[in-house]
mmCIF file of C-alpha atoms in Angstrom:
data_model
loop_
_atom_site.group_PDB
_atom_site.id
_atom_site.type_symbol
_atom_site.label_atom_id
_atom_site.label_comp_id
_atom_site.label_asym_id
_atom_site.label_seq_id
_atom_site.Cartn_x
_atom_site.Cartn_y
_atom_site.Cartn_z
ATOM 1 C CA MET A 125 -93.675 -187.044 170.234
ATOM 2 C CA ILE A 126 -92.447 -188.173 166.797
ATOM 3 C CA ILE A 127 -93.403 -184.831 165.251
ATOM 4 C CA LYS A 128 -91.675 -182.960 168.094
ATOM 5 C CA ARG A 129 -88.425 -184.949 167.568
ATOM 6 C CA LEU A 130 -88.637 -184.358 163.817
ATOM 7 C CA LEU A 131 -89.022 -180.605 164.318
ATOM 8 C CA MET A 132 -86.073 -180.571 166.731
ATOM 9 C CA SER A 133 -83.919 -182.454 164.202
ATOM 10 C CA VAL A 134 -84.843 -180.032 161.415
ATOM 11 C CA ALA A 135 -84.051 -177.086 163.682
ATOM 12 C CA ALA A 136 -80.717 -178.593 164.655
ATOM 13 C CA LEU A 137 -79.848 -179.242 161.006
ATOM 14 C CA ALA A 138 -80.783 -175.693 160.036
ATOM 15 C CA LEU A 139 -78.725 -174.305 162.904
ATOM 16 C CA SER A 140 -75.655 -176.396 162.057
ATOM 17 C CA THR A 141 -75.940 -175.509 158.369
ATOM 18 C CA GLY A 142 -76.292 -171.859 159.212
ATOM 19 C CA LEU A 143 -73.211 -171.949 161.455
ATOM 20 C CA ALA A 144 -71.212 -173.703 158.745
ATOM 21 C CA HIS A 145 -72.169 -171.095 156.167
ATOM 22 C CA ALA A 146 -71.571 -168.263 158.612
ATOM 23 C CA GLN A 147 -67.867 -169.110 158.642
ATOM 24 C CA TYR A 148 -67.550 -168.115 154.983
ATOM 25 C CA SER A 149 -67.488 -164.398 154.315
ATOM 26 C CA ASP A 150 -69.809 -164.106 151.325
ATOM 27 C CA GLY A 151 -71.162 -167.519 150.404
ATOM 28 C CA LYS A 152 -68.428 -168.445 147.933
ATOM 29 C CA ILE A 153 -64.703 -169.073 147.557
ATOM 30 C CA LYS A 154 -63.205 -166.607 145.087
ATOM 31 C CA ILE A 155 -59.609 -166.866 143.834
ATOM 32 C CA GLY A 156 -57.944 -164.241 141.629
ATOM 33 C CA VAL A 157 -55.170 -165.231 139.222
ATOM 34 C CA LEU A 158 -53.081 -162.078 138.794
ATOM 35 C CA THR A 159 -50.481 -162.661 136.103
ATOM 36 C CA ASP A 160 -48.769 -161.475 132.921
ATOM 37 C CA LEU A 161 -51.337 -162.140 130.196
ATOM 38 C CA SER A 162 -49.681 -160.106 127.435
ATOM 39 C CA GLY A 163 -45.963 -159.553 128.030
ATOM 40 C CA THR A 164 -42.534 -161.109 128.560
ATOM 41 C CA TYR A 165 -43.721 -163.839 130.926
ATOM 42 C CA SER A 166 -47.062 -164.688 129.340
ATOM 43 C CA ASP A 167 -45.857 -168.009 127.862
ATOM 44 C CA LEU A 168 -44.426 -169.408 131.097
ATOM 45 C CA ALA A 169 -47.291 -168.027 133.233
ATOM 46 C CA GLY A 170 -50.251 -166.152 131.656
ATOM 47 C CA GLN A 171 -53.379 -167.937 130.472
ATOM 48 C CA GLY A 172 -51.850 -171.282 131.424
ATOM 49 C CA ASN A 173 -51.990 -170.199 135.056
ATOM 50 C CA VAL A 174 -55.680 -169.348 134.730
ATOM 51 C CA VAL A 175 -56.338 -172.789 133.231
ATOM 52 C CA ALA A 176 -54.320 -174.488 135.998
ATOM 53 C CA ALA A 177 -56.332 -172.717 138.715
ATOM 54 C CA GLN A 178 -59.585 -173.650 136.980
ATOM 55 C CA MET A 179 -58.448 -177.305 136.850
ATOM 56 C CA ALA A 180 -57.744 -177.250 140.601
ATOM 57 C CA ALA A 181 -61.234 -175.860 141.234
ATOM 58 C CA GLU A 182 -62.793 -178.520 138.983
ATOM 59 C CA ASP A 183 -60.864 -181.292 140.735
ATOM 60 C CA ALA A 184 -62.185 -180.008 144.074
ATOM 61 C CA GLY A 185 -65.701 -180.595 142.723
ATOM 62 C CA GLY A 186 -66.407 -176.914 142.093
ATOM 63 C CA LYS A 187 -67.504 -176.418 145.716
ATOM 64 C CA ILE A 188 -66.029 -176.401 149.210
ATOM 65 C CA ASN A 189 -68.409 -177.312 152.025
ATOM 66 C CA GLY A 190 -71.299 -176.264 149.767
ATOM 67 C CA MET A 191 -69.698 -172.949 148.771
ATOM 68 C CA PRO A 192 -69.102 -172.508 145.008
ATOM 69 C CA ILE A 193 -65.533 -171.827 143.835
ATOM 70 C CA GLU A 194 -65.028 -168.938 141.405
ATOM 71 C CA ILE A 195 -61.793 -168.187 139.513
ATOM 72 C CA VAL A 196 -61.212 -164.658 138.149
ATOM 73 C CA SER A 197 -58.148 -163.294 136.383
ATOM 74 C CA ALA A 198 -56.424 -160.065 135.347
ATOM 75 C CA ASP A 199 -53.278 -158.830 133.585
ATOM 76 C CA HIS A 200 -50.870 -156.889 135.850
ATOM 77 C CA GLN A 201 -48.608 -156.079 132.864
ATOM 78 C CA ASN A 202 -45.575 -156.731 135.100
ATOM 79 C CA LYS A 203 -46.172 -153.383 136.837
ATOM 80 C CA ALA A 204 -46.394 -153.020 140.601
ATOM 81 C CA ASP A 205 -48.873 -150.121 140.534
ATOM 82 C CA ILE A 206 -51.314 -151.997 138.305
ATOM 83 C CA ALA A 207 -50.958 -155.181 140.384
ATOM 84 C CA SER A 208 -51.606 -153.363 143.666
ATOM 85 C CA SER A 209 -54.602 -151.476 142.213
ATOM 86 C CA ILE A 210 -56.232 -154.722 141.018
ATOM 87 C CA ALA A 211 -55.489 -156.522 144.284
ATOM 88 C CA ARG A 212 -57.010 -153.758 146.397
ATOM 89 C CA LYS A 213 -60.147 -153.668 144.193
ATOM 90 C CA TRP A 214 -60.483 -157.458 144.332
ATOM 91 C CA TYR A 215 -60.116 -157.597 148.113
ATOM 92 C CA GLU A 216 -62.189 -154.527 149.016
ATOM 93 C CA ASN A 217 -65.004 -154.623 146.448
ATOM 94 C CA GLU A 218 -65.186 -158.007 144.748
ATOM 95 C CA GLY A 219 -64.880 -160.585 147.539
ATOM 96 C CA VAL A 220 -61.638 -162.217 146.422
ATOM 97 C CA ASP A 221 -60.253 -164.483 149.160
ATOM 98 C CA ALA A 222 -56.829 -165.286 147.725
ATOM 99 C CA ILE A 223 -54.558 -164.219 144.857
ATOM 100 C CA ALA A 224 -52.405 -166.702 142.926
ATOM 101 C CA ASP A 225 -49.334 -166.592 140.643
ATOM 102 C CA LEU A 226 -47.948 -162.986 140.805
ATOM 103 C CA VAL A 227 -45.139 -163.525 138.318
ATOM 104 C CA THR A 228 -42.611 -160.625 138.477
ATOM 105 C CA THR A 229 -41.054 -159.659 141.783
ATOM 106 C CA ALA A 230 -42.325 -156.069 141.766
ATOM 107 C CA ALA A 231 -45.928 -157.235 141.368
ATOM 108 C CA ALA A 232 -45.527 -159.988 143.943
ATOM 109 C CA ARG A 233 -44.065 -157.675 146.563
ATOM 110 C CA ALA A 234 -46.766 -155.029 146.019
ATOM 111 C CA VAL A 235 -49.588 -157.565 146.376
ATOM 112 C CA ARG A 236 -47.833 -159.286 149.304
ATOM 113 C CA GLU A 237 -48.082 -156.053 151.323
ATOM 114 C CA ILE A 238 -51.791 -155.578 150.548
ATOM 115 C CA SER A 239 -52.585 -159.221 151.302
ATOM 116 C CA LYS A 240 -50.812 -158.921 154.645
ATOM 117 C CA GLU A 241 -52.733 -155.713 155.451
ATOM 118 C CA LYS A 242 -56.075 -157.366 154.604
ATOM 119 C CA GLY A 243 -55.314 -160.749 156.196
ATOM 120 C CA LYS A 244 -55.723 -162.450 152.810
ATOM 121 C CA ILE A 245 -53.792 -165.320 151.235
ATOM 122 C CA ASP A 246 -51.217 -164.895 148.451
ATOM 123 C CA LEU A 247 -49.948 -167.958 146.577
ATOM 124 C CA ILE A 248 -46.845 -166.872 144.681
ATOM 125 C CA SER A 249 -45.717 -169.185 141.893
ATOM 126 C CA GLY A 250 -44.047 -167.138 139.137
ATOM 127 C CA ALA A 251 -41.916 -164.646 141.075
ATOM 128 C CA ALA A 252 -38.449 -165.814 142.110
ATOM 129 C CA SER A 253 -36.820 -163.381 144.521
ATOM 130 C CA LEU A 254 -35.567 -164.829 147.795
ATOM 131 C CA PRO A 255 -36.695 -161.893 149.999
ATOM 132 C CA LEU A 256 -40.303 -163.107 149.566
ATOM 133 C CA THR A 257 -39.585 -165.695 152.270
ATOM 134 C CA ASN A 258 -37.069 -163.561 154.132
ATOM 135 C CA ASP A 259 -37.504 -159.848 154.866
ATOM 136 C CA TRP A 260 -40.809 -159.671 152.894
ATOM 137 C CA CYS A 261 -42.424 -162.760 154.449
ATOM 138 C CA SER A 262 -46.036 -162.718 155.660
ATOM 139 C CA PRO A 263 -48.261 -164.791 158.001
ATOM 140 C CA THR A 264 -50.647 -165.282 155.062
ATOM 141 C CA GLY A 265 -48.134 -165.393 152.201
ATOM 142 C CA PHE A 266 -46.677 -168.464 150.489
ATOM 143 C CA HIS A 267 -43.916 -168.963 147.912
ATOM 144 C CA TRP A 268 -44.697 -172.188 146.146
ATOM 145 C CA THR A 269 -42.830 -173.277 143.033
ATOM 146 C CA TYR A 270 -39.164 -172.190 143.079
ATOM 147 C CA ASP A 271 -36.885 -169.295 143.935
ATOM 148 C CA ASN A 272 -33.525 -167.939 142.862
ATOM 149 C CA PHE A 273 -31.719 -169.993 145.491
ATOM 150 C CA ALA A 274 -33.134 -173.238 144.092
ATOM 151 C CA THR A 275 -32.765 -172.535 140.370
ATOM 152 C CA GLY A 276 -29.875 -170.088 139.959
ATOM 153 C CA ALA A 277 -27.645 -171.538 142.638
ATOM 154 C CA GLY A 278 -28.461 -175.123 141.672
ATOM 155 C CA THR A 279 -27.550 -174.618 138.032
ATOM 156 C CA ALA A 280 -24.516 -172.394 138.715
ATOM 157 C CA ALA A 281 -23.026 -174.869 141.179
ATOM 158 C CA SER A 282 -23.471 -177.796 138.758
ATOM 159 C CA VAL A 283 -21.908 -175.927 135.809
ATOM 160 C CA THR A 284 -18.971 -174.686 137.916
ATOM 161 C CA LYS A 285 -18.260 -178.211 139.155
ATOM 162 C CA GLN A 286 -18.175 -179.381 135.531
ATOM 163 C CA GLY A 287 -15.443 -176.896 134.556
ATOM 164 C CA GLY A 288 -17.310 -173.626 134.036
ATOM 165 C CA SER A 289 -14.820 -171.815 136.245
ATOM 166 C CA SER A 290 -15.188 -168.173 135.088
ATOM 167 C CA TRP A 291 -18.451 -166.257 134.658
ATOM 168 C CA PHE A 292 -19.834 -162.993 133.249
ATOM 169 C CA PHE A 293 -23.475 -162.062 133.956
ATOM 170 C CA LEU A 294 -26.140 -160.461 131.762
ATOM 171 C CA THR A 295 -28.637 -159.353 134.369
ATOM 172 C CA ALA A 296 -32.193 -157.995 134.155
ATOM 173 C CA ASP A 297 -32.061 -154.627 135.916
ATOM 174 C CA TYR A 298 -34.679 -155.095 138.627
ATOM 175 C CA ALA A 299 -34.987 -156.904 141.937
ATOM 176 C CA PHE A 300 -35.423 -160.396 140.427
ATOM 177 C CA GLY A 301 -32.323 -160.149 138.217
ATOM 178 C CA HIS A 302 -30.161 -158.685 140.972
ATOM 179 C CA ASP A 303 -31.213 -161.471 143.353
ATOM 180 C CA LEU A 304 -30.690 -164.215 140.745
ATOM 181 C CA GLN A 305 -27.152 -162.968 140.059
ATOM 182 C CA ALA A 306 -26.376 -162.731 143.785
ATOM 183 C CA GLN A 307 -27.579 -166.273 144.500
ATOM 184 C CA SER A 308 -25.653 -167.646 141.515
ATOM 185 C CA GLU A 309 -22.444 -165.780 142.446
ATOM 186 C CA ARG A 310 -22.601 -167.234 145.930
ATOM 187 C CA ALA A 311 -22.778 -170.777 144.541
ATOM 188 C CA ILE A 312 -20.023 -170.170 141.983
ATOM 189 C CA LYS A 313 -17.584 -168.808 144.566
ATOM 190 C CA ALA A 314 -18.434 -171.617 146.995
ATOM 191 C CA ASN A 315 -17.349 -174.081 144.307
ATOM 192 C CA GLY A 316 -14.098 -172.295 143.441
ATOM 193 C CA GLY A 317 -15.342 -170.279 140.449
ATOM 194 C CA GLU A 318 -14.402 -166.713 139.433
ATOM 195 C CA ILE A 319 -16.649 -163.757 138.562
ATOM 196 C CA LYS A 320 -15.216 -161.791 135.619
ATOM 197 C CA GLY A 321 -17.897 -159.088 135.640
ATOM 198 C CA SER A 322 -21.522 -158.274 134.832
ATOM 199 C CA VAL A 323 -23.761 -155.855 132.953
ATOM 200 C CA ARG A 324 -27.380 -154.946 133.607
ATOM 201 C CA HIS A 325 -29.953 -154.621 130.817
ATOM 202 C CA PRO A 326 -33.400 -152.964 130.845
ATOM 203 C CA PHE A 327 -36.501 -155.070 131.503
ATOM 204 C CA PRO A 328 -37.949 -156.075 129.117
ATOM 205 C CA ASN A 329 -35.313 -155.802 126.392
ATOM 206 C CA ALA A 330 -35.170 -156.684 122.691
ATOM 207 C CA ASP A 331 -31.611 -155.752 121.597
ATOM 208 C CA PHE A 332 -28.809 -157.495 123.521
ATOM 209 C CA SER A 333 -25.976 -156.704 121.084
ATOM 210 C CA SER A 334 -24.035 -154.202 123.232
ATOM 211 C CA PHE A 335 -24.418 -156.359 126.364
ATOM 212 C CA LEU A 336 -23.306 -159.519 124.566
ATOM 213 C CA LEU A 337 -20.212 -157.746 123.190
ATOM 214 C CA GLN A 338 -19.206 -156.811 126.756
ATOM 215 C CA ALA A 339 -19.680 -160.430 127.818
ATOM 216 C CA GLN A 340 -17.594 -161.602 124.858
ATOM 217 C CA ALA A 341 -14.784 -159.172 125.706
ATOM 218 C CA SER A 342 -14.642 -160.445 129.295
ATOM 219 C CA GLY A 343 -13.165 -163.755 128.159
ATOM 220 C CA ALA A 344 -15.278 -165.632 130.703
ATOM 221 C CA LYS A 345 -15.961 -169.285 129.918
ATOM 222 C CA ILE A 346 -19.608 -168.898 130.915
ATOM 223 C CA ILE A 347 -22.072 -166.114 130.159
ATOM 224 C CA GLY A 348 -24.726 -166.423 132.846
ATOM 225 C CA LEU A 349 -28.177 -165.122 131.917
ATOM 226 C CA ALA A 350 -29.742 -163.686 135.060
ATOM 227 C CA ASN A 351 -33.056 -162.963 133.363
ATOM 228 C CA ALA A 352 -36.084 -164.957 132.235
ATOM 229 C CA GLY A 353 -38.773 -165.495 129.624
ATOM 230 C CA ALA A 354 -38.510 -163.541 126.370
ATOM 231 C CA ASP A 355 -35.358 -161.759 127.587
ATOM 232 C CA THR A 356 -33.521 -165.089 127.926
ATOM 233 C CA ILE A 357 -34.802 -166.299 124.553
ATOM 234 C CA ASN A 358 -33.709 -163.106 122.770
ATOM 235 C CA ALA A 359 -30.264 -163.132 124.403
ATOM 236 C CA ILE A 360 -29.623 -166.765 123.412
ATOM 237 C CA LYS A 361 -30.784 -166.268 119.825
ATOM 238 C CA GLN A 362 -28.668 -163.124 119.374
ATOM 239 C CA ALA A 363 -25.577 -164.718 120.969
ATOM 240 C CA LYS A 364 -25.796 -167.532 118.443
ATOM 241 C CA GLU A 365 -26.250 -165.075 115.547
ATOM 242 C CA PHE A 366 -23.099 -163.202 116.640
ATOM 243 C CA GLY A 367 -21.095 -166.419 116.882
ATOM 244 C CA ILE A 368 -20.415 -165.903 120.590
ATOM 245 C CA THR A 369 -21.355 -169.477 121.446
ATOM 246 C CA LYS A 370 -18.418 -170.831 119.421
ATOM 247 C CA ASN A 371 -15.977 -169.850 122.165
ATOM 248 C CA GLN A 372 -18.150 -169.230 125.231
ATOM 249 C CA ASN A 373 -21.047 -171.138 126.755
ATOM 250 C CA LEU A 374 -24.379 -169.618 127.676
ATOM 251 C CA VAL A 375 -26.109 -170.737 130.852
ATOM 252 C CA GLY A 376 -29.705 -169.755 131.541
ATOM 253 C CA LEU A 377 -30.121 -169.451 135.286
ATOM 254 C CA LEU A 378 -33.911 -169.571 135.077
ATOM 255 C CA ILE A 379 -35.142 -171.616 132.137
ATOM 256 C CA PHE A 380 -38.690 -172.810 131.511
ATOM 257 C CA ILE A 381 -39.884 -175.494 129.121
ATOM 258 C CA SER A 382 -41.720 -172.780 127.180
ATOM 259 C CA ASP A 383 -38.300 -171.162 126.529
ATOM 260 C CA ILE A 384 -36.927 -174.421 125.114
ATOM 261 C CA HIS A 385 -40.010 -174.757 122.922
ATOM 262 C CA SER A 386 -39.422 -171.263 121.516
ATOM 263 C CA LEU A 387 -35.684 -171.770 121.011
ATOM 264 C CA GLY A 388 -35.902 -175.257 119.491
ATOM 265 C CA LEU A 389 -33.635 -178.179 120.373
ATOM 266 C CA GLU A 390 -31.081 -177.282 117.700
ATOM 267 C CA THR A 391 -30.337 -174.063 119.599
ATOM 268 C CA ALA A 392 -30.981 -175.177 123.188
ATOM 269 C CA GLN A 393 -29.454 -178.696 123.142
ATOM 270 C CA GLY A 394 -27.074 -179.486 126.000
ATOM 271 C CA MET A 395 -28.213 -176.605 128.197
ATOM 272 C CA MET A 396 -28.251 -177.347 131.937
ATOM 273 C CA LEU A 397 -31.090 -176.093 134.112
ATOM 274 C CA THR A 398 -32.867 -176.619 137.405
ATOM 275 C CA THR A 399 -36.644 -177.026 137.417
ATOM 276 C CA GLY A 400 -39.394 -177.774 139.900
ATOM 277 C CA PHE A 401 -41.498 -179.755 137.440
ATOM 278 C CA TYR A 402 -41.239 -181.723 134.214
ATOM 279 C CA TRP A 403 -44.313 -183.215 132.598
ATOM 280 C CA ASP A 404 -42.681 -186.568 131.738
ATOM 281 C CA ILE A 405 -41.502 -187.777 135.158
ATOM 282 C CA ASP A 406 -44.213 -190.289 136.106
ATOM 283 C CA ASP A 407 -47.809 -191.299 135.432
ATOM 284 C CA GLN A 408 -49.217 -188.491 137.625
ATOM 285 C CA THR A 409 -47.268 -185.710 135.887
ATOM 286 C CA ARG A 410 -48.128 -187.113 132.473
ATOM 287 C CA ALA A 411 -51.832 -187.337 133.348
ATOM 288 C CA PHE A 412 -51.955 -183.700 134.492
ATOM 289 C CA ALA A 413 -49.967 -182.535 131.472
ATOM 290 C CA LYS A 414 -52.269 -184.381 129.067
ATOM 291 C CA ARG A 415 -55.351 -182.682 130.547
ATOM 292 C CA PHE A 416 -53.604 -179.287 130.574
ATOM 293 C CA ALA A 417 -52.428 -179.624 126.964
ATOM 294 C CA ALA A 418 -55.955 -180.448 125.834
ATOM 295 C CA LYS A 419 -57.070 -177.056 127.147
ATOM 296 C CA MET A 420 -53.971 -175.151 125.892
ATOM 297 C CA ASN A 421 -53.702 -176.140 122.217
ATOM 298 C CA GLY A 422 -51.171 -178.862 122.914
ATOM 299 C CA ARG A 423 -48.773 -176.841 125.105
ATOM 300 C CA MET A 424 -47.246 -178.659 128.052
ATOM 301 C CA PRO A 425 -47.321 -176.920 131.451
ATOM 302 C CA SER A 426 -44.360 -174.948 132.745
ATOM 303 C CA MET A 427 -43.303 -175.382 136.366
ATOM 304 C CA VAL A 428 -45.044 -172.080 137.181
ATOM 305 C CA GLN A 429 -48.341 -173.346 135.762
ATOM 306 C CA ALA A 430 -48.054 -176.722 137.512
ATOM 307 C CA GLY A 431 -47.193 -174.846 140.708
ATOM 308 C CA VAL A 432 -50.345 -172.729 140.460
ATOM 309 C CA TYR A 433 -52.444 -175.906 140.305
ATOM 310 C CA SER A 434 -50.674 -177.338 143.352
ATOM 311 C CA ALA A 435 -50.946 -174.124 145.388
ATOM 312 C CA VAL A 436 -54.629 -173.529 144.602
ATOM 313 C CA SER A 437 -55.447 -177.187 145.239
ATOM 314 C CA HIS A 438 -53.770 -177.104 148.671
ATOM 315 C CA TYR A 439 -55.496 -173.804 149.503
ATOM 316 C CA LEU A 440 -58.895 -175.330 148.706
ATOM 317 C CA LYS A 441 -58.175 -178.453 150.782
ATOM 318 C CA SER A 442 -57.171 -176.206 153.680
ATOM 319 C CA ILE A 443 -60.338 -174.108 153.415
ATOM 320 C CA GLN A 444 -62.366 -177.301 153.533
ATOM 321 C CA ALA A 445 -60.497 -178.569 156.590
ATOM 322 C CA ALA A 446 -60.552 -175.208 158.401
ATOM 323 C CA LYS A 447 -64.273 -174.658 157.570
ATOM 324 C CA THR A 448 -63.605 -170.961 157.030
ATOM 325 C CA ASP A 449 -62.108 -168.612 154.451
ATOM 326 C CA GLU A 450 -60.592 -166.348 157.109
ATOM 327 C CA GLY A 451 -57.020 -165.799 155.918
ATOM 328 C CA VAL A 452 -54.962 -166.354 159.070
ATOM 329 C CA LYS A 453 -56.888 -169.521 160.027
ATOM 330 C CA VAL A 454 -56.583 -170.931 156.506
ATOM 331 C CA ALA A 455 -52.848 -170.114 156.461
ATOM 332 C CA ASP A 456 -52.413 -172.024 159.721
ATOM 333 C CA LYS A 457 -54.248 -175.009 158.232
ATOM 334 C CA MET A 458 -52.115 -174.823 155.072
ATOM 335 C CA ARG A 459 -48.967 -175.157 157.192
ATOM 336 C CA GLU A 460 -50.522 -178.027 159.158
ATOM 337 C CA LEU A 461 -51.689 -180.228 156.251
ATOM 338 C CA PRO A 462 -49.236 -182.370 154.233
ATOM 339 C CA ILE A 463 -48.815 -181.497 150.551
ATOM 340 C CA LYS A 464 -49.132 -184.497 148.266
ATOM 341 C CA ASP A 465 -49.929 -184.109 144.592
ATOM 342 C CA PHE A 466 -48.274 -184.689 141.220
ATOM 343 C CA PHE A 467 -46.163 -181.544 141.716
ATOM 344 C CA ALA A 468 -45.026 -181.983 145.316
ATOM 345 C CA LYS A 469 -44.742 -185.584 146.489
ATOM 346 C CA ASN A 470 -43.340 -184.668 149.903
ATOM 347 C CA GLY A 471 -44.044 -180.965 150.138
ATOM 348 C CA LYS A 472 -44.082 -178.989 153.360
ATOM 349 C CA LEU A 473 -44.591 -175.362 154.283
ATOM 350 C CA ARG A 474 -42.004 -173.700 156.463
ATOM 351 C CA PRO A 475 -42.911 -170.950 158.973
ATOM 352 C CA ASN A 476 -41.539 -168.332 156.542
ATOM 353 C CA GLY A 477 -43.987 -169.415 153.813
ATOM 354 C CA ARG A 478 -41.489 -171.355 151.690
ATOM 355 C CA MET A 479 -42.983 -174.553 150.203
ATOM 356 C CA VAL A 480 -40.146 -177.057 150.206
ATOM 357 C CA HIS A 481 -40.240 -179.841 147.634
ATOM 358 C CA ASP A 482 -37.903 -181.821 145.397
ATOM 359 C CA MET A 483 -36.266 -180.013 142.466
ATOM 360 C CA TYR A 484 -34.644 -181.546 139.368
ATOM 361 C CA LEU A 485 -31.323 -180.934 137.623
ATOM 362 C CA ALA A 486 -31.995 -181.409 133.904
ATOM 363 C CA GLN A 487 -30.227 -181.181 130.563
ATOM 364 C CA VAL A 488 -31.865 -180.297 127.254
ATOM 365 C CA LYS A 489 -31.889 -183.226 124.819
ATOM 366 C CA THR A 490 -30.323 -183.174 121.381
ATOM 367 C CA PRO A 491 -32.698 -183.341 118.382
ATOM 368 C CA ALA A 492 -31.618 -186.978 117.911
ATOM 369 C CA GLU A 493 -32.460 -187.872 121.514
ATOM 370 C CA SER A 494 -35.940 -186.321 121.439
ATOM 371 C CA LYS A 495 -38.736 -188.751 120.606
ATOM 372 C CA GLY A 496 -41.403 -186.174 119.827
ATOM 373 C CA PRO A 497 -43.023 -182.820 120.627
ATOM 374 C CA TRP A 498 -42.140 -181.465 124.093
ATOM 375 C CA ASP A 499 -39.720 -184.370 124.771
ATOM 376 C CA TYR A 500 -37.025 -181.935 125.830
ATOM 377 C CA TYR A 501 -35.352 -182.872 129.137
ATOM 378 C CA LYS A 502 -33.090 -185.541 130.554
ATOM 379 C CA ILE A 503 -33.443 -185.572 134.339
ATOM 380 C CA LEU A 504 -29.916 -185.913 135.688
ATOM 381 C CA ARG A 505 -30.639 -185.727 139.394
ATOM 382 C CA THR A 506 -33.452 -185.259 141.902
ATOM 383 C CA ILE A 507 -32.420 -182.584 144.400
ATOM 384 C CA PRO A 508 -34.100 -183.167 147.801
ATOM 385 C CA GLY A 509 -36.102 -180.148 148.959
ATOM 386 C CA ASP A 510 -34.038 -179.462 152.060
ATOM 387 C CA GLU A 511 -30.931 -179.313 149.868
ATOM 388 C CA ALA A 512 -32.524 -177.357 147.017
ATOM 389 C CA PHE A 513 -33.893 -174.465 149.088
ATOM 390 C CA GLN A 514 -32.257 -171.982 151.428
ATOM 391 C CA PRO A 515 -31.662 -173.508 154.880
ATOM 392 C CA MET A 516 -34.234 -172.360 157.409
ATOM 393 C CA SER A 517 -31.387 -171.324 159.709
ATOM 394 C CA GLU A 518 -30.425 -168.611 157.185
ATOM 395 C CA SER A 519 -33.910 -167.108 156.852
ATOM 396 C CA THR A 520 -34.262 -163.478 157.932
ATOM 397 C CA CYS A 521 -38.079 -163.694 158.056
ATOM 398 C CA PRO A 522 -39.245 -161.824 161.196
ATOM 399 C CA LEU A 523 -41.909 -164.516 161.764
ATOM 400 C CA THR A 524 -39.208 -167.055 162.541
ATOM 401 C CA LYS A 525 -37.443 -164.990 165.186
ATOM 402 C CA LYS A 526 -38.159 -165.942 168.797
#
């Protein structure tokens, strides 16, 4: 009798184990980090995003319900055709379950469509365009870290309220730049500001002289930089060389801590910005940043890199809870579970895929105020998530229409 019971228990265990494993497609959880590893956005995203995803996998114990976690990466070179080609190969031939980061709107939109077609998860951190949670939304797509509504509008509104009443825009000539300018203009006008004009520049761009001269001639108090990464850095450096900043103020509408590090406090001091993460907010952010810096030659994480950790970590927790890697079921679980980590203390996922969390209005310190390397920001205000992001009532995402 004892032997019979033992055999039945072993059989039951084998059956339950087999059923558990059968819910995973290929015996492992594989996440692709598709990012800019060599171009304009490689400092704010790039290898740091790969490291952040690896840290999330390590913190999950390297396995989910017995299935090993594997992180792979590739360089999309900020080109939609390359991004879509890699995504299709990963999904169809290499067993990738989810793709993270996707800095650059064109790359994010291309991969969003393939992920939707395949029922796979995309975890967008680096791209900023608002349509990703509106007309381009997806049942399995998430926009995690920030968007142009939260950063551009937040900064533009604050600067306008403080007297920056007239604006001229230097805008990156692709979907991200157009959207960033549009969101900023809306906030400026809502606060009584005036738009003097704008000019679009190629992406990426090295010589801003002709565009800066047009901005100077406009007489606007504020030159708004509707671009990012190396484009923003080059525009600020050249504006200072030309003496434009003596009579007009530059405002970066999407600034990362890696930009401030490149510019230096002497050049960047006093600049206002809106960010989703700063490493020196509390013990949790400092602990993550210290671990990250140890793997990245002392560099502190940008909000995009911290956002990749948070998104991948929540994805892995949801896979564990759902006991499957099937995209739609995992997406449902992601919306159901609360988001609590060093990045998002009270995060929540809306039906359109927008992850809502607190943002921060910050000002760059003067060299005298800074106490050491990477001590760059003064946090002026915490912006509650429901205030920072586009109201759900304004979303045009088809998934939210009844």
